[in-house]
């Protein structure tokens, strides 16, 4: 029998949690007897480590962020005939859907993916389906944004890219005078991201006041299955500083949130994949935020698998794509948390306590993303946080106490007065 092949679109990663996602995806694919083909941009393949590329039987250069390039590749394929295509990367979700459509294999409708990716279109669909949503406008320039603020006061408001990711370019605006600074963020993405595709217009939304959470899960047979609810911790400028499973929501609110997420995914037309859906809990109930037809970052995938011992999140996805019966979902158990310690701005002289924390037996993963001599600025998005640690414990209170104690041992020694360029 010919071995089936999984095409991994975006087979390298910039972040430690992205590399861990790819590791788990590849391992779970191997356990299902799949050959692995990896595709990525020529630049990413050139800078990838040998260990990253060694996971794949075949590696091919392809602009995995360009849907047209991926469609052309699929239409002219020769030796490679993948049975399934998967990605962990936001910018490759649409190209993956286009390849699946061209090859006639399981995947989301590309038009549905475009709708989810463009946040205003997704909000419009949800609003039409009866879900409460913040008021939103697609703006072309400063004048459009100022008009929205005048007509939808008194504020605050949120300004963000139409199809952004990782918190890049997101600002809270309390008065119109702050708009030029907020719009200026669109032109300076993190260097690690490379050149992001240009987005037509930007969004201004009314601010939703409420505690922030997300729902994680996978679709099987077109039906969304919520596997965990995640409590978020945020700092200044919407930068996420922690993720924890379980969420701590009461049973009624958790049920309301999970039900809303499942109905919303169905309403917008998502039928395949791992999902990550953000929401707020407000005095008036659950309000859905952004929908993503890919898994969450920040090691959320590890939190989900740790708190459902034996679960193979990506394996369940692959079983669905290949038409195989998935294994039963294990019961929820225990707690896990990802924490992002922040550092005072300045030139880093040393980090104290990190090795001790990294070796703690309850720590599942730990990565220091800065080194002495680096100039650390304020954390502005997911790519500018200096460190991450992930830990597990028997319950939510225990994991919070554990992580608080571990974080207290870490000290970033920075020389003040030096700023990042």
mmCIF file of C-alpha atoms in Angstrom:
data_model
loop_
_atom_site.group_PDB
_atom_site.id
_atom_site.type_symbol
_atom_site.label_atom_id
_atom_site.label_comp_id
_atom_site.label_asym_id
_atom_site.label_seq_id
_atom_site.Cartn_x
_atom_site.Cartn_y
_atom_site.Cartn_z
ATOM 1 C CA UNK A 1 0.000 0.000 0.000
ATOM 2 C CA UNK A 2 1.304 3.474 -0.908
ATOM 3 C CA UNK A 3 2.175 5.577 2.117
ATOM 4 C CA UNK A 4 -0.052 8.648 2.483
ATOM 5 C CA UNK A 5 1.658 12.032 2.749
ATOM 6 C CA UNK A 6 0.851 15.032 4.916
ATOM 7 C CA UNK A 7 1.893 18.414 3.490
ATOM 8 C CA UNK A 8 2.860 20.788 6.303
ATOM 9 C CA UNK A 9 2.486 24.319 4.985
ATOM 10 C CA UNK A 10 4.875 26.582 6.871
ATOM 11 C CA UNK A 11 7.206 23.865 8.134
ATOM 12 C CA UNK A 12 9.479 26.161 10.181
ATOM 13 C CA UNK A 13 8.647 28.480 13.079
ATOM 14 C CA UNK A 14 9.953 31.704 14.610
ATOM 15 C CA UNK A 15 8.720 31.077 18.148
ATOM 16 C CA UNK A 16 9.372 28.271 20.631
ATOM 17 C CA UNK A 17 5.655 27.500 20.844
ATOM 18 C CA UNK A 18 5.454 27.334 17.040
ATOM 19 C CA UNK A 19 8.358 24.885 16.955
ATOM 20 C CA UNK A 20 6.622 22.792 19.614
ATOM 21 C CA UNK A 21 3.395 22.792 17.595
ATOM 22 C CA UNK A 22 5.264 21.518 14.544
ATOM 23 C CA UNK A 23 7.055 18.866 16.601
ATOM 24 C CA UNK A 24 3.765 17.541 17.959
ATOM 25 C CA UNK A 25 2.056 17.703 14.565
ATOM 26 C CA UNK A 26 4.860 15.730 12.933
ATOM 27 C CA UNK A 27 5.107 13.148 15.721
ATOM 28 C CA UNK A 28 1.348 12.565 15.725
ATOM 29 C CA UNK A 29 1.378 12.266 11.930
ATOM 30 C CA UNK A 30 4.166 9.665 12.096
ATOM 31 C CA UNK A 31 2.136 7.660 14.591
ATOM 32 C CA UNK A 32 -0.577 7.534 11.927
ATOM 33 C CA UNK A 33 1.822 6.135 9.342
ATOM 34 C CA UNK A 34 2.071 9.328 7.304
ATOM 35 C CA UNK A 35 5.022 10.510 5.270
ATOM 36 C CA UNK A 36 5.837 14.195 5.798
ATOM 37 C CA UNK A 37 6.450 16.898 3.221
ATOM 38 C CA UNK A 38 7.323 20.378 4.462
ATOM 39 C CA UNK A 39 6.915 23.574 2.476
ATOM 40 C CA UNK A 40 8.074 27.074 3.360
ATOM 41 C CA UNK A 41 9.520 30.208 1.815
ATOM 42 C CA UNK A 42 13.058 30.004 0.512
ATOM 43 C CA UNK A 43 14.200 32.512 3.162
ATOM 44 C CA UNK A 44 12.676 30.485 6.002
ATOM 45 C CA UNK A 45 14.176 27.235 4.716
ATOM 46 C CA UNK A 46 17.568 28.899 4.420
ATOM 47 C CA UNK A 47 17.567 30.000 8.077
ATOM 48 C CA UNK A 48 15.928 26.863 9.528
ATOM 49 C CA UNK A 49 17.949 24.577 11.769
ATOM 50 C CA UNK A 50 18.887 21.084 10.554
ATOM 51 C CA UNK A 51 16.743 19.607 13.340
ATOM 52 C CA UNK A 52 13.679 21.474 12.067
ATOM 53 C CA UNK A 53 14.080 20.200 8.529
ATOM 54 C CA UNK A 54 15.030 16.649 9.555
ATOM 55 C CA UNK A 55 11.406 15.979 10.532
ATOM 56 C CA UNK A 56 10.344 15.893 6.889
ATOM 57 C CA UNK A 57 10.914 13.319 4.174
ATOM 58 C CA UNK A 58 10.670 16.037 1.529
ATOM 59 C CA UNK A 59 11.170 19.808 1.789
ATOM 60 C CA UNK A 60 10.171 22.203 -0.959
ATOM 61 C CA UNK A 61 10.484 25.974 -1.358
ATOM 62 C CA UNK A 62 7.090 27.607 -1.831
ATOM 63 C CA UNK A 63 5.629 31.004 -0.957
ATOM 64 C CA UNK A 64 3.317 29.545 1.664
ATOM 65 C CA UNK A 65 1.785 32.984 2.361
ATOM 66 C CA UNK A 66 0.635 33.518 -1.242
ATOM 67 C CA UNK A 67 -2.623 31.768 -2.085
ATOM 68 C CA UNK A 68 -2.137 32.193 -5.843
ATOM 69 C CA UNK A 69 1.372 30.715 -5.739
ATOM 70 C CA UNK A 70 0.077 27.763 -3.732
ATOM 71 C CA UNK A 71 -2.814 27.216 -6.138
ATOM 72 C CA UNK A 72 -0.400 27.211 -9.086
ATOM 73 C CA UNK A 73 1.848 24.712 -7.305
ATOM 74 C CA UNK A 74 -1.086 22.397 -6.593
ATOM 75 C CA UNK A 75 -2.345 22.645 -10.180
ATOM 76 C CA UNK A 76 1.069 21.719 -11.573
ATOM 77 C CA UNK A 77 2.095 19.101 -9.024
ATOM 78 C CA UNK A 78 4.125 16.182 -10.305
ATOM 79 C CA UNK A 79 5.641 13.741 -7.829
ATOM 80 C CA UNK A 80 3.960 14.899 -4.608
ATOM 81 C CA UNK A 81 0.302 13.978 -4.075
ATOM 82 C CA UNK A 82 -0.538 14.796 -0.426
ATOM 83 C CA UNK A 83 -3.529 13.117 1.179
ATOM 84 C CA UNK A 84 -3.897 16.046 3.610
ATOM 85 C CA UNK A 85 -2.558 19.562 4.115
ATOM 86 C CA UNK A 86 -2.207 21.272 7.494
ATOM 87 C CA UNK A 87 -0.667 24.423 8.908
ATOM 88 C CA UNK A 88 -0.108 26.048 12.283
ATOM 89 C CA UNK A 89 0.592 29.460 10.718
ATOM 90 C CA UNK A 90 -2.024 32.207 10.464
ATOM 91 C CA UNK A 91 -0.657 33.498 7.157
ATOM 92 C CA UNK A 92 -0.835 30.015 5.614
ATOM 93 C CA UNK A 93 -4.415 29.109 6.535
ATOM 94 C CA UNK A 94 -5.853 30.510 3.298
ATOM 95 C CA UNK A 95 -3.120 28.978 1.090
ATOM 96 C CA UNK A 96 -3.751 25.610 2.786
ATOM 97 C CA UNK A 97 -7.460 25.866 1.999
ATOM 98 C CA UNK A 98 -6.667 26.780 -1.621
ATOM 99 C CA UNK A 99 -4.329 23.779 -2.017
ATOM 100 C CA UNK A 100 -6.936 21.445 -0.522
ATOM 101 C CA UNK A 101 -9.577 22.773 -2.920
ATOM 102 C CA UNK A 102 -7.252 22.421 -5.937
ATOM 103 C CA UNK A 103 -6.268 18.854 -4.985
ATOM 104 C CA UNK A 104 -9.803 17.777 -4.088
ATOM 105 C CA UNK A 105 -8.858 16.799 -0.516
ATOM 106 C CA UNK A 106 -10.474 17.759 2.796
ATOM 107 C CA UNK A 107 -10.191 21.403 3.824
ATOM 108 C CA UNK A 108 -12.105 24.583 4.556
ATOM 109 C CA UNK A 109 -13.781 26.581 1.817
ATOM 110 C CA UNK A 110 -11.291 29.326 0.852
ATOM 111 C CA UNK A 111 -14.075 31.939 0.881
ATOM 112 C CA UNK A 112 -14.890 30.989 4.479
ATOM 113 C CA UNK A 113 -11.225 31.359 5.400
ATOM 114 C CA UNK A 114 -11.136 34.825 3.790
ATOM 115 C CA UNK A 115 -14.198 35.770 5.829
ATOM 116 C CA UNK A 116 -12.596 34.640 9.074
ATOM 117 C CA UNK A 117 -9.288 36.317 8.232
ATOM 118 C CA UNK A 118 -10.915 39.708 7.538
ATOM 119 C CA UNK A 119 -12.247 40.577 10.949
ATOM 120 C CA UNK A 120 -14.932 43.026 9.789
ATOM 121 C CA UNK A 121 -16.486 40.429 7.460
ATOM 122 C CA UNK A 122 -16.471 37.856 10.261
ATOM 123 C CA UNK A 123 -18.101 40.295 12.682
ATOM 124 C CA UNK A 124 -20.760 41.120 10.104
ATOM 125 C CA UNK A 125 -21.599 37.439 9.617
ATOM 126 C CA UNK A 126 -21.775 36.879 13.383
ATOM 127 C CA UNK A 127 -23.926 39.965 13.867
ATOM 128 C CA UNK A 128 -26.314 38.758 11.151
ATOM 129 C CA UNK A 129 -26.494 35.397 12.945
ATOM 130 C CA UNK A 130 -27.614 37.106 16.164
ATOM 131 C CA UNK A 131 -24.340 37.250 18.090
ATOM 132 C CA UNK A 132 -23.615 40.486 19.982
ATOM 133 C CA UNK A 133 -20.567 42.178 18.472
ATOM 134 C CA UNK A 134 -18.707 45.471 18.939
ATOM 135 C CA UNK A 135 -19.536 48.156 16.373
ATOM 136 C CA UNK A 136 -16.867 48.024 13.663
ATOM 137 C CA UNK A 137 -15.832 50.122 10.678
ATOM 138 C CA UNK A 138 -13.374 49.402 7.869
ATOM 139 C CA UNK A 139 -11.434 52.646 7.463
ATOM 140 C CA UNK A 140 -9.198 53.842 4.628
ATOM 141 C CA UNK A 141 -7.576 56.797 6.382
ATOM 142 C CA UNK A 142 -7.462 59.028 9.443
ATOM 143 C CA UNK A 143 -10.590 60.929 8.400
ATOM 144 C CA UNK A 144 -12.624 57.700 8.307
ATOM 145 C CA UNK A 145 -11.426 56.787 11.795
ATOM 146 C CA UNK A 146 -12.201 60.245 13.184
ATOM 147 C CA UNK A 147 -15.702 60.005 11.723
ATOM 148 C CA UNK A 148 -16.280 56.636 13.429
ATOM 149 C CA UNK A 149 -15.176 58.042 16.772
ATOM 150 C CA UNK A 150 -17.552 60.995 16.447
ATOM 151 C CA UNK A 151 -20.472 58.732 15.580
ATOM 152 C CA UNK A 152 -19.738 55.972 18.103
ATOM 153 C CA UNK A 153 -18.728 57.778 21.270
ATOM 154 C CA UNK A 154 -17.870 58.257 23.980
ATOM 155 C CA UNK A 155 -15.135 55.613 23.697
ATOM 156 C CA UNK A 156 -12.752 54.022 24.304
ATOM 157 C CA UNK A 157 -12.143 52.355 20.938
ATOM 158 C CA UNK A 158 -9.745 49.785 19.487
ATOM 159 C CA UNK A 159 -7.700 50.380 16.313
ATOM 160 C CA UNK A 160 -6.208 47.333 14.584
ATOM 161 C CA UNK A 161 -5.212 45.851 11.218
ATOM 162 C CA UNK A 162 -8.044 44.258 9.277
ATOM 163 C CA UNK A 163 -6.286 40.899 9.059
ATOM 164 C CA UNK A 164 -3.523 41.151 11.648
ATOM 165 C CA UNK A 165 -2.048 38.615 14.040
ATOM 166 C CA UNK A 166 -0.124 38.280 17.313
ATOM 167 C CA UNK A 167 -1.382 41.615 18.637
ATOM 168 C CA UNK A 168 0.706 43.510 16.063
ATOM 169 C CA UNK A 169 -0.509 47.056 15.524
ATOM 170 C CA UNK A 170 -3.404 46.900 18.019
ATOM 171 C CA UNK A 171 -4.049 50.049 20.072
ATOM 172 C CA UNK A 172 -6.606 51.316 22.545
ATOM 173 C CA UNK A 173 -7.652 54.868 21.770
ATOM 174 C CA UNK A 174 -9.376 57.051 24.350
ATOM 175 C CA UNK A 175 -9.525 60.271 22.309
ATOM 176 C CA UNK A 176 -9.179 61.278 18.669
ATOM 177 C CA UNK A 177 -5.773 62.883 19.234
ATOM 178 C CA UNK A 178 -4.297 59.389 19.744
ATOM 179 C CA UNK A 179 -5.314 58.128 16.306
ATOM 180 C CA UNK A 180 -2.189 59.194 14.345
ATOM 181 C CA UNK A 181 0.085 57.323 16.775
ATOM 182 C CA UNK A 182 -2.149 54.229 16.571
ATOM 183 C CA UNK A 183 -2.120 54.265 12.777
ATOM 184 C CA UNK A 184 1.656 54.666 12.795
ATOM 185 C CA UNK A 185 2.034 51.209 14.334
ATOM 186 C CA UNK A 186 0.835 49.558 11.139
ATOM 187 C CA UNK A 187 4.066 50.410 9.332
ATOM 188 C CA UNK A 188 6.451 48.851 11.835
ATOM 189 C CA UNK A 189 5.833 45.112 12.370
ATOM 190 C CA UNK A 190 8.392 43.151 14.393
ATOM 191 C CA UNK A 191 11.564 42.428 12.441
ATOM 192 C CA UNK A 192 11.121 38.719 13.157
ATOM 193 C CA UNK A 193 7.952 38.677 11.064
ATOM 194 C CA UNK A 194 9.668 39.830 7.886
ATOM 195 C CA UNK A 195 7.497 41.620 5.333
ATOM 196 C CA UNK A 196 3.832 41.219 6.211
ATOM 197 C CA UNK A 197 1.417 41.378 3.271
ATOM 198 C CA UNK A 198 -0.210 44.791 2.835
ATOM 199 C CA UNK A 199 -3.749 44.965 4.203
ATOM 200 C CA UNK A 200 -6.369 47.160 2.520
ATOM 201 C CA UNK A 201 -7.683 49.453 5.233
ATOM 202 C CA UNK A 202 -7.808 49.054 8.987
ATOM 203 C CA UNK A 203 -10.497 48.597 11.608
ATOM 204 C CA UNK A 204 -11.836 50.788 14.367
ATOM 205 C CA UNK A 205 -14.116 49.116 16.909
ATOM 206 C CA UNK A 206 -15.954 50.046 20.048
ATOM 207 C CA UNK A 207 -14.145 48.743 23.126
ATOM 208 C CA UNK A 208 -15.617 45.715 24.926
ATOM 209 C CA UNK A 209 -15.143 45.854 28.707
ATOM 210 C CA UNK A 210 -14.824 42.397 30.199
ATOM 211 C CA UNK A 211 -12.466 39.630 31.257
ATOM 212 C CA UNK A 212 -10.709 37.984 28.291
ATOM 213 C CA UNK A 213 -10.760 34.270 27.513
ATOM 214 C CA UNK A 214 -10.426 31.942 24.563
ATOM 215 C CA UNK A 215 -11.858 28.602 23.496
ATOM 216 C CA UNK A 216 -9.676 25.857 22.017
ATOM 217 C CA UNK A 217 -10.845 22.859 20.070
ATOM 218 C CA UNK A 218 -11.052 20.859 16.870
ATOM 219 C CA UNK A 219 -13.743 20.082 14.317
ATOM 220 C CA UNK A 220 -14.641 16.444 13.687
ATOM 221 C CA UNK A 221 -17.083 15.608 10.929
ATOM 222 C CA UNK A 222 -17.855 19.303 10.611
ATOM 223 C CA UNK A 223 -18.866 19.589 14.268
ATOM 224 C CA UNK A 224 -16.848 21.908 16.578
ATOM 225 C CA UNK A 225 -15.653 20.273 19.805
ATOM 226 C CA UNK A 226 -14.484 22.720 22.492
ATOM 227 C CA UNK A 227 -11.700 21.010 24.433
ATOM 228 C CA UNK A 228 -10.673 23.802 26.813
ATOM 229 C CA UNK A 229 -11.406 27.358 27.833
ATOM 230 C CA UNK A 230 -8.335 29.494 28.514
ATOM 231 C CA UNK A 231 -8.052 32.456 30.865
ATOM 232 C CA UNK A 232 -5.838 35.239 29.530
ATOM 233 C CA UNK A 233 -3.701 37.689 31.446
ATOM 234 C CA UNK A 234 -2.951 40.926 29.620
ATOM 235 C CA UNK A 235 -0.635 43.848 30.171
ATOM 236 C CA UNK A 236 -0.389 47.305 28.705
ATOM 237 C CA UNK A 237 -1.398 47.588 25.055
ATOM 238 C CA UNK A 238 -3.262 44.248 24.920
ATOM 239 C CA UNK A 239 -0.008 42.268 25.233
ATOM 240 C CA UNK A 240 -0.857 38.811 26.579
ATOM 241 C CA UNK A 241 1.210 37.922 29.649
ATOM 242 C CA UNK A 242 -0.307 34.569 30.625
ATOM 243 C CA UNK A 243 -2.588 31.740 29.488
ATOM 244 C CA UNK A 244 -4.208 29.235 31.861
ATOM 245 C CA UNK A 245 -6.317 26.116 31.532
ATOM 246 C CA UNK A 246 -8.797 25.683 33.166
ATOM 247 C CA UNK A 247 -10.324 29.125 32.817
ATOM 248 C CA UNK A 248 -11.938 29.314 36.264
ATOM 249 C CA UNK A 249 -15.330 30.237 34.794
ATOM 250 C CA UNK A 250 -18.403 28.910 36.556
ATOM 251 C CA UNK A 251 -20.209 26.020 34.923
ATOM 252 C CA UNK A 252 -23.055 28.103 33.491
ATOM 253 C CA UNK A 253 -20.800 30.732 31.938
ATOM 254 C CA UNK A 254 -18.411 28.102 30.584
ATOM 255 C CA UNK A 255 -21.335 26.299 28.968
ATOM 256 C CA UNK A 256 -22.629 29.551 27.478
ATOM 257 C CA UNK A 257 -19.190 30.344 26.052
ATOM 258 C CA UNK A 258 -18.591 26.872 24.601
ATOM 259 C CA UNK A 259 -22.031 26.821 23.019
ATOM 260 C CA UNK A 260 -21.594 30.286 21.504
ATOM 261 C CA UNK A 261 -18.203 29.346 20.054
ATOM 262 C CA UNK A 262 -19.531 26.159 18.443
ATOM 263 C CA UNK A 263 -22.530 27.972 16.954
ATOM 264 C CA UNK A 264 -20.344 30.822 15.695
ATOM 265 C CA UNK A 265 -17.920 28.535 13.866
ATOM 266 C CA UNK A 266 -20.862 26.835 12.194
ATOM 267 C CA UNK A 267 -22.455 30.192 11.341
ATOM 268 C CA UNK A 268 -19.357 31.469 9.536
ATOM 269 C CA UNK A 269 -18.902 28.158 7.714
ATOM 270 C CA UNK A 270 -15.770 26.618 9.260
ATOM 271 C CA UNK A 271 -15.871 22.827 8.828
ATOM 272 C CA UNK A 272 -12.275 21.621 9.365
ATOM 273 C CA UNK A 273 -9.297 22.200 11.578
ATOM 274 C CA UNK A 274 -8.088 23.177 15.009
ATOM 275 C CA UNK A 275 -9.659 26.432 16.230
ATOM 276 C CA UNK A 276 -8.926 29.261 18.659
ATOM 277 C CA UNK A 277 -11.778 31.674 19.423
ATOM 278 C CA UNK A 278 -11.414 34.696 21.691
ATOM 279 C CA UNK A 279 -14.259 36.017 23.822
ATOM 280 C CA UNK A 280 -15.087 38.395 26.650
ATOM 281 C CA UNK A 281 -17.278 37.760 29.674
ATOM 282 C CA UNK A 282 -19.226 40.975 30.267
ATOM 283 C CA UNK A 283 -22.032 41.918 32.677
ATOM 284 C CA UNK A 284 -24.436 41.276 29.783
ATOM 285 C CA UNK A 285 -23.016 37.860 28.893
ATOM 286 C CA UNK A 286 -20.476 36.360 26.514
ATOM 287 C CA UNK A 287 -19.295 38.483 23.569
ATOM 288 C CA UNK A 288 -17.219 36.731 20.909
ATOM 289 C CA UNK A 289 -13.978 38.313 19.735
ATOM 290 C CA UNK A 290 -11.768 37.086 16.898
ATOM 291 C CA UNK A 291 -12.227 33.638 15.361
ATOM 292 C CA UNK A 292 -9.192 31.694 14.121
ATOM 293 C CA UNK A 293 -9.347 28.471 12.116
ATOM 294 C CA UNK A 294 -5.912 27.451 13.450
ATOM 295 C CA UNK A 295 -4.669 26.720 16.953
ATOM 296 C CA UNK A 296 -3.721 29.389 19.459
ATOM 297 C CA UNK A 297 -0.123 30.437 20.040
ATOM 298 C CA UNK A 298 1.603 30.957 23.395
ATOM 299 C CA UNK A 299 1.810 27.190 24.096
ATOM 300 C CA UNK A 300 -1.989 26.981 24.330
ATOM 301 C CA UNK A 301 -1.826 23.682 22.438
ATOM 302 C CA UNK A 302 0.409 22.294 25.206
ATOM 303 C CA UNK A 303 -2.000 23.471 27.896
ATOM 304 C CA UNK A 304 -4.858 21.675 26.120
ATOM 305 C CA UNK A 305 -2.976 18.398 25.734
ATOM 306 C CA UNK A 306 -1.585 18.534 29.284
ATOM 307 C CA UNK A 307 -5.049 18.985 30.799
ATOM 308 C CA UNK A 308 -6.535 16.177 28.705
ATOM 309 C CA UNK A 309 -3.891 13.489 29.307
ATOM 310 C CA UNK A 310 -3.522 11.256 26.263
ATOM 311 C CA UNK A 311 -5.141 13.690 23.824
ATOM 312 C CA UNK A 312 -3.445 14.139 20.451
ATOM 313 C CA UNK A 313 -4.823 17.458 19.267
ATOM 314 C CA UNK A 314 -3.176 17.386 15.840
ATOM 315 C CA UNK A 315 -3.730 13.674 15.511
ATOM 316 C CA UNK A 316 -7.463 14.269 15.915
ATOM 317 C CA UNK A 317 -7.263 16.893 13.171
ATOM 318 C CA UNK A 318 -5.407 14.495 10.871
ATOM 319 C CA UNK A 319 -7.882 11.674 11.520
ATOM 320 C CA UNK A 320 -10.691 14.014 10.479
ATOM 321 C CA UNK A 321 -8.891 15.207 7.334
ATOM 322 C CA UNK A 322 -8.158 11.617 6.294
ATOM 323 C CA UNK A 323 -11.639 10.298 7.063
ATOM 324 C CA UNK A 324 -10.447 8.095 9.905
ATOM 325 C CA UNK A 325 -12.302 7.546 13.169
ATOM 326 C CA UNK A 326 -10.687 9.705 15.876
ATOM 327 C CA UNK A 327 -9.883 8.350 19.328
ATOM 328 C CA UNK A 328 -12.272 9.311 22.153
ATOM 329 C CA UNK A 329 -11.431 12.626 23.828
ATOM 330 C CA UNK A 330 -9.841 12.010 27.265
ATOM 331 C CA UNK A 331 -11.437 13.623 30.307
ATOM 332 C CA UNK A 332 -10.135 16.953 31.548
ATOM 333 C CA UNK A 333 -7.694 16.732 34.458
ATOM 334 C CA UNK A 334 -5.247 19.081 36.186
ATOM 335 C CA UNK A 335 -4.145 22.563 35.230
ATOM 336 C CA UNK A 336 -1.408 24.212 33.163
ATOM 337 C CA UNK A 337 -0.253 27.782 32.651
ATOM 338 C CA UNK A 338 2.017 29.667 30.266
ATOM 339 C CA UNK A 339 3.635 32.770 31.756
ATOM 340 C CA UNK A 340 5.552 35.544 29.990
ATOM 341 C CA UNK A 341 7.765 37.397 32.505
ATOM 342 C CA UNK A 342 8.458 40.948 31.332
ATOM 343 C CA UNK A 343 11.713 42.850 31.787
ATOM 344 C CA UNK A 344 12.387 46.503 32.562
ATOM 345 C CA UNK A 345 13.530 48.377 29.426
ATOM 346 C CA UNK A 346 17.244 48.833 28.895
ATOM 347 C CA UNK A 347 20.363 46.919 27.901
ATOM 348 C CA UNK A 348 20.331 43.450 29.455
ATOM 349 C CA UNK A 349 23.290 42.722 31.723
ATOM 350 C CA UNK A 350 22.159 39.366 33.144
ATOM 351 C CA UNK A 351 19.172 37.169 33.945
ATOM 352 C CA UNK A 352 19.219 35.690 37.438
ATOM 353 C CA UNK A 353 17.318 32.577 38.524
ATOM 354 C CA UNK A 354 16.432 31.346 35.041
ATOM 355 C CA UNK A 355 18.357 28.063 35.152
ATOM 356 C CA UNK A 356 16.798 27.171 38.496
ATOM 357 C CA UNK A 357 13.312 27.800 37.109
ATOM 358 C CA UNK A 358 14.016 25.889 33.896
ATOM 359 C CA UNK A 359 15.086 22.791 35.861
ATOM 360 C CA UNK A 360 12.005 22.763 38.134
ATOM 361 C CA UNK A 361 10.242 19.380 37.764
ATOM 362 C CA UNK A 362 6.823 20.981 37.166
ATOM 363 C CA UNK A 363 8.094 23.131 34.283
ATOM 364 C CA UNK A 364 6.978 21.704 30.935
ATOM 365 C CA UNK A 365 8.816 24.228 28.750
ATOM 366 C CA UNK A 366 10.956 27.317 29.288
ATOM 367 C CA UNK A 367 12.613 29.590 26.764
ATOM 368 C CA UNK A 368 14.680 32.717 27.293
ATOM 369 C CA UNK A 369 14.450 34.797 24.143
ATOM 370 C CA UNK A 370 17.033 37.469 25.073
ATOM 371 C CA UNK A 371 20.738 37.409 25.923
ATOM 372 C CA UNK A 372 23.150 39.748 27.728
ATOM 373 C CA UNK A 373 23.859 42.751 25.545
ATOM 374 C CA UNK A 374 20.382 42.829 23.976
ATOM 375 C CA UNK A 375 18.438 46.056 24.274
ATOM 376 C CA UNK A 376 14.977 45.347 25.631
ATOM 377 C CA UNK A 377 12.096 47.671 24.906
ATOM 378 C CA UNK A 378 8.479 47.588 26.089
ATOM 379 C CA UNK A 379 6.582 44.441 25.089
ATOM 380 C CA UNK A 380 4.306 45.513 22.227
ATOM 381 C CA UNK A 381 3.114 42.170 20.835
ATOM 382 C CA UNK A 382 3.667 38.420 21.021
ATOM 383 C CA UNK A 383 7.103 38.691 19.399
ATOM 384 C CA UNK A 384 8.642 41.195 21.828
ATOM 385 C CA UNK A 385 8.181 39.342 25.138
ATOM 386 C CA UNK A 386 11.572 38.257 26.521
ATOM 387 C CA UNK A 387 10.748 34.866 28.048
ATOM 388 C CA UNK A 388 8.142 32.159 28.478
ATOM 389 C CA UNK A 389 7.683 29.302 30.936
ATOM 390 C CA UNK A 390 4.985 26.636 31.010
ATOM 391 C CA UNK A 391 4.109 24.657 34.130
ATOM 392 C CA UNK A 392 1.572 22.068 35.222
ATOM 393 C CA UNK A 393 -0.083 21.376 38.593
ATOM 394 C CA UNK A 394 -3.059 19.438 39.998
ATOM 395 C CA UNK A 395 -5.501 22.381 39.905
ATOM 396 C CA UNK A 396 -5.873 26.050 38.959
ATOM 397 C CA UNK A 397 -4.984 27.473 42.380
ATOM 398 C CA UNK A 398 -1.897 25.271 42.601
ATOM 399 C CA UNK A 399 -0.641 26.217 39.137
ATOM 400 C CA UNK A 400 -1.174 29.936 39.816
ATOM 401 C CA UNK A 401 0.778 29.695 43.069
ATOM 402 C CA UNK A 402 3.509 27.637 41.433
ATOM 403 C CA UNK A 403 3.970 30.051 38.535
ATOM 404 C CA UNK A 404 3.933 33.069 40.843
ATOM 405 C CA UNK A 405 6.715 31.496 42.892
ATOM 406 C CA UNK A 406 8.754 30.591 39.824
ATOM 407 C CA UNK A 407 8.384 34.033 38.295
ATOM 408 C CA UNK A 408 9.482 35.666 41.547
ATOM 409 C CA UNK A 409 12.832 33.863 41.221
ATOM 410 C CA UNK A 410 13.563 35.467 37.830
ATOM 411 C CA UNK A 411 15.315 38.849 37.792
ATOM 412 C CA UNK A 412 16.203 40.746 34.612
ATOM 413 C CA UNK A 413 19.202 43.004 35.310
ATOM 414 C CA UNK A 414 18.983 45.817 32.765
ATOM 415 C CA UNK A 415 20.939 49.016 32.393
ATOM 416 C CA UNK A 416 18.348 51.807 32.298
ATOM 417 C CA UNK A 417 18.578 54.663 29.864
ATOM 418 C CA UNK A 418 19.226 52.491 26.791
ATOM 419 C CA UNK A 419 16.286 52.147 24.459
ATOM 420 C CA UNK A 420 15.564 49.833 21.559
ATOM 421 C CA UNK A 421 15.861 51.389 18.129
#
